[in-house]
């Protein structure tokens, strides 16, 4: 026979936890942030390292998906060229809401060292960005910290209301 | 002693200011100092006109006429054992005399020698494709067209290779600005959102020396974050940004430094 250790003096004697819809939905969303693999350049290596066993993104519920339709957060890791800019917009549009974007590294933030004709000077010219991670490239710890900050941001939102559609314009 | 250059505001300036700078040349020597190259040059001279030839950094440079290029490379491949075209492209001399210099870098694995075949074309003139001789010329000639606007006759797929198909301008021309012309600056905005979005999105921030300590829209120092749109006075109090709420999160353990164990030995 199973040994249920129920505290009968708490929660009216029932093995339950009381919470609000906001909290449980945000808890679910923030702890299962499926990230789209978007390694565009060397930051992608750090992103892969953050996903591999030493840093282990699975602890945060962040699992890399190869499809925008299955993912919640787009981690733009690397240099975005102007030739590629239409594809990042298309992939962002294919992600289901609610969706978030992390801009990882100097190149994705501002164009970085590539002050040239062929580089987009910051992905926020194309898609709305929630979080900018500085660094060239940011270490996996930075990406982990960024994901934790994004989780905090998600938990601060009202989940009951529909997420305000984020549009650049 | 090296001439003094003022270094104030050096970040704001482009690193290379003289885009028409011509690097000094290393010494050249006569072709007959190398027996292998001399024999190769004789074989080329027997069939084609050679304008100039010399040895530079142990490689022979041969100047020929533009219309001879296919024949010269065919002769070198089939009879002189230069079986690889490692690289070909163009050099922009438009500012000097309105010409392009086209070069073909040839490699012989058996002779262990390299020959550079060169010729000049006028601006707007097309070259003969050598794609039928060397498959490596396929992409190299497309890149030459992409970067300089020099077309190759008889090429099977004469389109841009690096830049998008709808790109305007040829970026490796010395007259092309490094940060792009107006078309390049607005390319992604025009293509995705249309020209009417230019006012909303705004021009690119190209100033590398721009420092904004409290820029909360792009960067902010850790501990100085403010919400977007906040009026920034410069007197913000620093605060500790915790990655979890004080009350903790359901079923998620918060790191407690006092109760955690620090492993100092990396070889544990």
XYZ file of C-alpha atoms in Angstrom:
437
model
C 0.000 0.000 0.000
C 1.302 3.401 -0.975
C 2.418 5.651 1.784
C 0.741 9.003 1.151
C 2.335 11.664 3.229
C -0.458 14.190 3.307
C -0.423 17.111 5.636
C -4.066 17.084 6.754
C -3.712 20.438 8.424
C -2.982 22.207 5.146
C -5.127 22.918 2.046
C -8.231 21.501 3.707
C -6.539 18.159 4.055
C -6.278 17.542 0.312
C -3.062 16.726 -1.589
C -3.467 19.763 -3.814
C -1.744 23.058 -4.454
C -3.829 26.150 -4.965
C -2.730 28.626 -7.599
C -4.110 31.032 -10.162
C -4.540 30.496 -13.880
C -1.985 33.187 -14.563
C 0.603 31.480 -12.439
C 0.106 27.970 -13.741
C 0.057 29.039 -17.400
C 3.082 31.260 -17.009
C 4.832 28.526 -15.066
C 4.208 26.142 -17.923
C 5.250 28.603 -20.597
C 8.380 29.812 -18.868
C 9.622 26.329 -18.052
C 9.115 24.819 -21.481
C 10.685 27.424 -23.730
C 11.368 25.491 -26.876
C 14.012 27.322 -28.808
C 14.399 27.437 -32.533
C 17.873 26.482 -33.716
C 19.010 29.640 -35.385
C 22.782 29.413 -35.419
C 23.827 31.888 -38.079
C 27.507 32.214 -37.228
C 30.003 31.607 -34.424
C 27.433 32.464 -31.713
C 25.690 29.313 -32.894
C 28.615 27.310 -31.523
C 28.072 28.840 -28.087
C 24.355 28.195 -28.393
C 25.070 24.539 -29.193
C 27.454 24.377 -26.236
C 24.698 25.763 -24.016
C 22.407 23.027 -25.272
C 24.945 20.231 -24.828
C 25.660 18.235 -21.712
C 28.111 20.520 -19.922
C 25.698 23.471 -19.679
C 22.556 21.450 -20.318
C 19.675 23.634 -21.427
C 17.244 20.781 -20.832
C 17.356 21.671 -17.140
C 15.468 24.841 -18.011
C 13.004 23.016 -20.209
C 14.646 24.618 -23.225
C 14.765 22.070 -26.001
C 15.982 23.010 -29.452
C 13.501 22.419 -32.227
C 14.268 22.455 -35.919
C 10.898 23.877 -36.900
C 9.515 27.362 -36.224
C 6.035 25.897 -35.802
C 7.127 23.922 -32.731
C 9.161 26.623 -31.040
C 8.401 29.486 -28.655
C 11.635 31.435 -28.646
C 13.918 32.313 -31.516
C 17.547 32.647 -30.468
C 19.150 34.648 -33.267
C 22.759 33.574 -32.796
C 25.060 35.240 -35.263
C 25.467 37.668 -38.126
C 22.320 38.370 -40.075
C 23.101 39.204 -43.684
C 20.791 41.274 -45.811
C 20.319 38.335 -48.145
C 19.005 36.278 -45.240
C 16.806 38.987 -43.725
C 13.645 37.986 -45.579
C 13.952 34.425 -44.284
C 14.228 35.444 -40.636
C 11.033 37.445 -41.068
C 9.318 34.469 -42.698
C 10.430 32.088 -39.936
C 9.341 34.542 -37.251
C 5.915 34.791 -38.869
C 5.636 31.005 -38.877
C 6.139 30.757 -35.119
C 2.929 30.489 -33.161
C 2.114 33.075 -30.535
C 3.128 33.592 -27.802
C 6.635 33.923 -29.154
C 9.790 35.604 -28.009
C 13.084 36.570 -29.614
C 16.538 36.592 -28.044
C 19.176 38.479 -29.984
C 22.442 36.785 -29.104
C 25.781 38.508 -29.589
C 27.017 41.780 -30.991
C 26.274 40.962 -34.623
C 22.630 40.197 -33.998
C 22.303 43.200 -31.686
C 23.845 45.925 -33.813
C 25.680 44.379 -36.723
C 28.751 44.229 -34.505
C 32.104 44.440 -36.214
C 30.462 44.000 -39.615
C 29.897 47.647 -40.396
C 29.453 46.765 -44.059
C 26.972 46.873 -46.900
C 25.896 43.236 -46.552
C 25.041 42.987 -42.839
C 21.776 43.953 -41.198
C 22.623 46.454 -38.455
C 20.665 44.697 -35.737
C 17.882 42.125 -36.089
C 15.482 44.578 -34.442
C 15.262 46.217 -37.846
C 13.414 43.099 -39.003
C 11.684 41.510 -36.006
C 10.828 42.698 -32.469
C 13.417 41.575 -29.921
C 12.749 40.793 -26.259
C 16.264 40.349 -24.984
C 19.684 41.466 -26.177
C 22.704 39.481 -25.046
C 26.001 41.385 -25.294
C 29.226 39.583 -26.105
C 31.285 38.367 -29.012
C 30.405 35.621 -28.618
C 28.447 35.462 -25.335
C 29.458 32.523 -23.192
C 26.862 29.789 -22.603
C 26.373 31.173 -19.073
C 25.220 34.452 -20.619
C 22.678 32.643 -22.734
C 21.473 30.701 -19.700
C 21.150 33.929 -17.736
C 19.292 35.446 -20.675
C 16.855 32.569 -20.796
C 16.284 32.880 -17.057
C 15.597 36.605 -17.455
C 13.170 35.796 -20.263
C 11.436 33.294 -17.986
C 11.095 36.004 -15.382
C 9.688 38.349 -17.984
C 7.138 35.745 -19.057
C 6.078 35.135 -15.450
C 5.545 38.849 -14.968
C 2.986 38.953 -17.792
C -0.729 38.348 -17.421
C -1.245 35.009 -19.101
C -5.004 35.270 -18.952
C -4.988 38.091 -21.455
C -4.045 37.203 -24.968
C -0.449 38.186 -25.610
C -0.334 41.511 -27.316
C 0.823 40.782 -30.823
C 4.337 42.080 -31.147
C 4.865 43.896 -34.367
C 7.822 45.912 -35.391
C 5.483 48.316 -37.123
C 60.971 56.796 -37.169
C 57.384 56.349 -38.139
C 55.448 59.497 -39.008
C 53.090 60.645 -36.268
C 49.366 60.311 -36.959
C 46.853 61.948 -34.639
C 44.938 59.238 -32.835
C 42.119 61.214 -31.231
C 38.696 60.110 -32.354
C 40.282 57.193 -34.164
C 37.256 54.975 -33.570
C 34.989 57.241 -35.555
C 37.135 57.006 -38.653
C 37.191 54.188 -41.148
C 40.334 52.109 -40.846
C 41.254 52.399 -44.524
C 40.729 55.930 -45.683
C 42.418 55.653 -49.073
C 40.412 53.113 -51.004
C 42.568 53.605 -54.109
C 45.754 52.671 -52.261
C 48.097 50.512 -54.326
C 50.386 48.223 -52.379
C 54.112 48.379 -53.223
C 55.385 45.559 -55.429
C 57.916 42.937 -54.426
C 60.967 42.561 -56.750
C 60.536 40.797 -60.083
C 63.073 38.592 -61.815
C 63.477 37.399 -65.401
C 61.789 34.208 -66.548
C 65.016 32.519 -67.730
C 66.191 32.215 -64.129
C 63.854 29.200 -63.786
C 64.187 26.396 -66.366
C 60.657 25.004 -65.870
C 59.010 28.382 -66.260
C 61.186 29.223 -69.258
C 60.065 26.056 -71.058
C 56.407 26.773 -70.217
C 56.710 30.317 -71.509
C 58.284 29.093 -74.761
C 55.366 26.692 -75.286
C 52.846 29.510 -74.763
C 54.812 31.931 -76.948
C 54.850 29.411 -79.811
C 51.080 29.728 -80.243
C 49.967 32.954 -78.588
C 51.182 36.479 -78.185
C 52.720 37.128 -74.776
C 52.845 40.791 -73.795
C 54.927 40.516 -70.656
C 56.271 37.771 -68.410
C 58.267 37.767 -65.190
C 58.749 35.773 -61.995
C 57.511 37.219 -58.738
C 57.615 35.342 -55.402
C 58.572 32.126 -57.244
C 55.475 32.327 -59.435
C 55.461 33.217 -63.113
C 53.137 36.001 -64.233
C 52.165 36.003 -67.924
C 50.282 38.831 -69.604
C 48.339 37.828 -72.720
C 45.596 39.228 -74.951
C 42.022 38.975 -73.677
C 40.740 36.920 -76.635
C 43.466 34.263 -76.185
C 42.490 33.212 -72.677
C 40.569 30.049 -73.553
C 43.348 28.810 -75.842
C 46.105 29.611 -73.372
C 44.401 27.826 -70.487
C 43.580 24.843 -72.713
C 47.219 24.615 -73.771
C 48.400 24.897 -70.177
C 45.967 22.261 -68.970
C 46.478 19.693 -71.729
C 50.154 20.093 -72.647
C 51.872 21.878 -69.742
C 50.212 19.897 -66.880
C 48.710 22.947 -65.143
C 45.609 20.985 -64.263
C 44.107 23.189 -61.585
C 42.580 26.633 -61.715
C 42.837 27.516 -58.061
C 41.432 31.031 -58.332
C 40.348 33.655 -60.793
C 38.909 37.106 -60.362
C 39.456 40.728 -61.331
C 41.290 43.792 -60.044
C 39.658 47.195 -60.300
C 41.885 49.719 -62.119
C 38.980 51.913 -63.204
C 40.342 54.985 -61.423
C 43.721 54.664 -63.123
C 42.891 53.877 -66.759
C 39.287 52.570 -66.875
C 40.350 48.910 -67.116
C 39.942 45.688 -65.194
C 42.841 43.275 -64.730
C 41.663 39.649 -64.886
C 43.877 37.001 -63.335
C 43.820 33.189 -63.413
C 45.900 31.397 -60.806
C 47.060 28.042 -62.224
C 48.637 25.176 -60.295
C 50.586 22.183 -61.567
C 50.686 19.371 -59.036
C 53.306 17.394 -60.961
C 55.663 20.308 -61.580
C 54.871 21.919 -58.225
C 54.681 25.313 -59.929
C 52.156 28.106 -60.099
C 51.524 30.432 -63.043
C 49.337 33.522 -62.973
C 47.803 34.380 -66.346
C 46.647 37.972 -66.638
C 45.096 40.318 -69.121
C 43.355 43.683 -69.198
C 39.853 44.462 -70.408
C 38.100 47.762 -70.848
C 35.249 48.735 -68.549
C 32.024 47.197 -69.843
C 33.775 44.522 -71.886
C 32.948 40.841 -71.291
C 35.463 38.013 -70.872
C 35.441 34.504 -72.348
C 34.297 31.875 -69.900
C 36.703 29.031 -69.125
C 34.029 27.021 -67.360
C 34.267 24.309 -70.045
C 37.942 23.815 -69.129
C 37.761 24.121 -65.347
C 34.640 23.507 -63.281
C 36.074 25.761 -60.596
C 35.633 28.696 -62.956
C 31.863 28.262 -62.766
C 31.406 29.889 -59.379
C 34.529 32.056 -59.694
C 33.148 33.755 -62.797
C 29.760 34.193 -61.171
C 31.479 35.811 -58.209
C 33.455 38.051 -60.548
C 30.196 39.116 -62.159
C 28.621 39.644 -58.746
C 31.461 41.682 -57.322
C 32.662 43.634 -60.393
C 29.897 43.399 -62.975
C 32.137 41.666 -65.526
C 30.117 39.167 -67.511
C 31.578 35.935 -68.877
C 30.465 34.871 -72.358
C 29.305 31.253 -72.792
C 28.843 30.765 -69.061
C 25.946 28.323 -68.384
C 24.398 30.306 -65.480
C 25.562 33.902 -65.431
C 23.860 35.097 -62.246
C 24.892 36.588 -58.941
C 26.290 34.103 -56.427
C 26.931 35.950 -53.150
C 24.543 38.869 -53.175
C 20.787 38.391 -53.668
C 19.495 38.249 -57.221
C 17.653 41.561 -56.840
C 20.719 43.393 -55.544
C 21.872 46.541 -57.291
C 25.526 47.485 -57.568
C 28.766 45.557 -57.527
C 30.325 45.729 -54.067
C 33.997 45.034 -54.795
C 34.352 48.022 -57.089
C 36.595 50.572 -55.431
C 33.970 53.249 -55.937
C 31.403 51.248 -53.929
C 31.183 52.552 -50.348
C 32.030 49.996 -47.663
C 28.881 50.788 -45.703
C 26.756 50.492 -48.812
C 24.927 52.937 -51.025
C 21.340 53.996 -50.447
C 19.958 50.846 -52.045
C 22.039 48.665 -49.731
C 21.172 50.705 -46.643
C 17.435 50.218 -47.152
C 17.518 46.824 -48.848
C 15.905 44.702 -46.116
C 13.387 47.370 -45.127
C 12.286 47.963 -48.716
C 12.033 44.273 -49.454
C 10.154 43.151 -46.338
C 8.067 46.140 -45.299
C 8.096 48.402 -48.350
C 9.487 51.853 -48.916
C 6.807 53.536 -46.806
C 8.295 51.833 -43.715
C 11.553 53.760 -43.983
C 10.295 56.570 -41.773
C 9.095 54.198 -39.078
C 12.137 51.948 -38.877
C 14.658 54.689 -39.420
C 18.170 54.740 -40.845
C 20.888 52.330 -39.790
C 23.052 53.290 -36.842
C 26.509 53.185 -38.380
C 28.470 55.241 -35.862
C 30.888 52.786 -34.262
C 31.989 55.380 -31.707
C 28.482 55.939 -30.401
C 28.410 55.189 -26.675
C 25.201 55.423 -24.716
C 25.619 54.066 -21.219
C 21.928 54.061 -20.492
C 20.744 52.829 -23.846
C 17.973 50.588 -22.616
C 16.575 49.944 -26.071
C 19.694 48.162 -27.313
C 22.021 47.616 -24.367
C 22.121 48.384 -20.705
C 24.606 47.666 -17.983
C 23.591 44.867 -15.688
C 21.971 46.427 -12.691
C 21.009 49.620 -14.526
C 18.101 48.324 -16.572
C 15.080 50.535 -16.964
C 11.873 49.757 -18.849
C 11.654 50.845 -22.473
C 10.492 54.403 -22.869
C 11.688 55.557 -19.433
C 13.002 59.103 -19.264
C 16.692 58.685 -18.509
C 18.233 61.262 -16.232
C 21.592 59.629 -15.561
C 20.945 59.485 -11.821
C 19.375 56.030 -11.757
C 20.041 53.993 -8.662
C 21.708 50.649 -9.346
C 19.665 47.639 -8.361
C 20.343 43.934 -8.296
C 18.551 42.141 -11.093
C 17.551 38.743 -9.789
C 16.643 36.089 -12.294
C 13.852 34.779 -10.070
C 11.152 36.388 -8.057
C 11.716 36.642 -4.325
C 9.003 34.145 -3.548
C 10.532 31.538 -5.814
C 8.880 29.589 -8.584
C 6.736 26.501 -8.170
C 8.791 23.306 -8.478
C 11.908 25.276 -9.512
C 14.754 25.396 -7.047
C 16.449 28.709 -6.556
C 20.188 28.758 -6.107
C 21.125 29.442 -2.516
C 24.777 30.312 -2.253
C 25.025 29.455 1.427
C 23.657 25.946 1.090
C 25.343 25.122 -2.233
C 28.651 23.322 -2.445
C 31.469 24.842 -4.469
C 33.769 22.314 -6.090
C 37.217 23.849 -6.401
C 38.984 20.843 -7.852
C 38.461 20.834 -11.624
C 39.774 17.256 -11.828
C 37.214 16.011 -9.304
